[in-house]
Amino acid sequence: MALTLAQLNAATAREALALLDGLYEHSPWIAERALAGRPFASMQQLQHALVQQVTQAPPEAQLALIRAHPELAGKAMVRRTLTPESSNEQSRAGLTDCSPEEFDRLQALNQAYKDKFGFPFILAVRGPRGTGLTRQQIIAAFERRLHHHPAFEKSECLRNIHRIAEIRLHDKFGYTPQQGHEVWDRHESLARHSEPGFRERGQLTVTYLTEAHRACAAELQQRMREAGCDEVVLDAVGNVVGRYHGSRAGMPALLTGSHYDTVRNGGRYDGRLGIFVPLACVQNLHAQGRRLPYALEIVAFAEEEGQRFKATFLASRALTGRYDPEWLAQQDAQGVTLRQAMADAGLDPAGIPGLARDPARYLGFVEVHIEQGPVLNELNLPLGVVTSINGSLRYQVEIQGVACHAGTTPMDRRADAAAAAAELLLYAEGRARQDGDSVATVGQLQVPDGSINVVPGRCRLTLDLRAPTDGQRDALAADVLGELARIAERRQVRFEIEETLRASAAPSHPAWQARWERAVHRLGLPVHRMPSGAGHDAMTLHTIMPQAMLFVRGEHAGISHNPLESTTSSDMQLAVDALQVLLLDLAAETAGEPAAPTPG
Ligand code: HGY
Ligand code: MN
Ligand code: MN
């Protein structure tokens, strides 16, 4: 019989503790202390209370908790002395069916891990989808984490312990994050489309208007129709736009969405989560035959990452009327122009001006996105509310020195383009550090046609400079570009520089930020407000309409632009729930009903 919140809140302390038995391996003290916070308004609130007990516990108690766990495929499994929960989890992950090689590998990893860290390796083997990791994935995680710093690894073990407890709590409440599972699965399906050279290696790369990109567009159109969108179109720049009509004709619509292109060898959730979460909300409304008073327009933006062509955010800029026709002449690495790529994809640039949205016809823009950073992961919070998106500047630089013999040219006679670039890189790194919250990155650095025995005559590099305000961003850029000139003078090299992106910092609109805060609060979760270091389509829409974003926790310290990018179907479900609350609250507001109070 599934546990209910009412039952848990009404039980005696002893009964309640028994109802939560086994959540944390051999560690009832956590539930016992958390239960002092009853009554709980939601399972998420209970879960956060449990997490807080561990977070606030002294280090030795945290270590004891970790050490209370069995090894994976370890002695306890062999002797069948695992707790019922661990036995269930390890058997579901196939750890009871290891091949001799796998079993030996796991024993060796267990030993090496314990020798290095002094506690057992903890992994939520039910995985981010809750259905279980494969043995290969478990061994790969084991091998990867063996290289971590001890302090980080201890935190990673605690995060996995909380994930194990979360799944066990779901089991006790008979709770299934069903839409979270479906959203998770849709990411897996869309990730099947990847470009040659990456696909064969199991890597995800989808850049603007490639065949893989067009396959994604086709799948997204199908997903939008399946969800119940009344209109689905592929627009002139390749955006997939789904519209779920409202009940009040002529009322401004709510715009939402995110991008479906990726960086090279990127993650599966960057951008795409902000498409599938609102689609899940449309699916709910459609299944209930329910209409919001306003239309909901979901845009799967075709290009945000600026990978194939220099132009970045070009898809959302088309919607804000800031598409620059000169971009059409830009060429990709194979010399294909953007215009040609559009023609090959059957897209007509003549249709682009018509994509500009009239802000008067929209209430605003909301975007759901993975955090792409460590904050929520470290706080053990599934959701965060964005306060502002950092402003950014991007440049392409070519430094020209003199190619000459590596063996005969004395060190004081060189105009070494790569050495100049290296000096600039280190300066930019140090200068950004000075601000504390600025960032500077040289993401691409190459010596075209270089040779091992030739002093580099040319060096190409990119600069990505960001800061919470435009003023701070511009000061950083002025110093970095000034240093480039000084380095060039000193080293007798020349340089050409092209600004390829200038995106202003985008503070969240207070009313829309408050809507997200109310939604997160309504789920019984703490409201954590935070800036976005990453750029998003929301910063483009910001130029013509109010916007605010919701962040979803990433696994693996929130790593992103990396195949390790991950989030759980449980957190995806909470993002769907939060957006659902925002949509229904907005419907009530637009119908003249008072909004719920904004949390502190
Ligand atoms: O680079 C960014 O911040 C975004 O992922 N395009
Ligand atoms: Mn990205
Ligand atoms: Mn993104």
Short mmCIF file of C-alpha atoms and ligand atoms in Angstrom, two decimals, residues 258-259 270-271 304-305 369 372 535-536, ligand 3:
data_model
loop_
_atom_site.label_atom_id
_atom_site.label_comp_id
_atom_site.label_asym_id
_atom_site.label_seq_id
_atom_site.Cartn_x
_atom_site.Cartn_y
_atom_site.Cartn_z
CA SER A 258 14.71 26.79 -26.42
CA HIS A 259 17.16 25.54 -29.04
CA ASP A 270 21.14 21.71 -23.42
CA GLY A 271 18.27 23.53 -25.16
CA GLU A 304 21.74 29.14 -30.75
CA GLU A 305 25.24 27.72 -30.41
CA HIS A 369 17.00 25.14 -19.35
CA GLN A 372 24.93 23.99 -17.06
CA GLY A 535 23.77 32.54 -22.82
CA HIS A 536 20.24 31.55 -23.83
MN MN B 3 21.60 26.22 -24.31
#
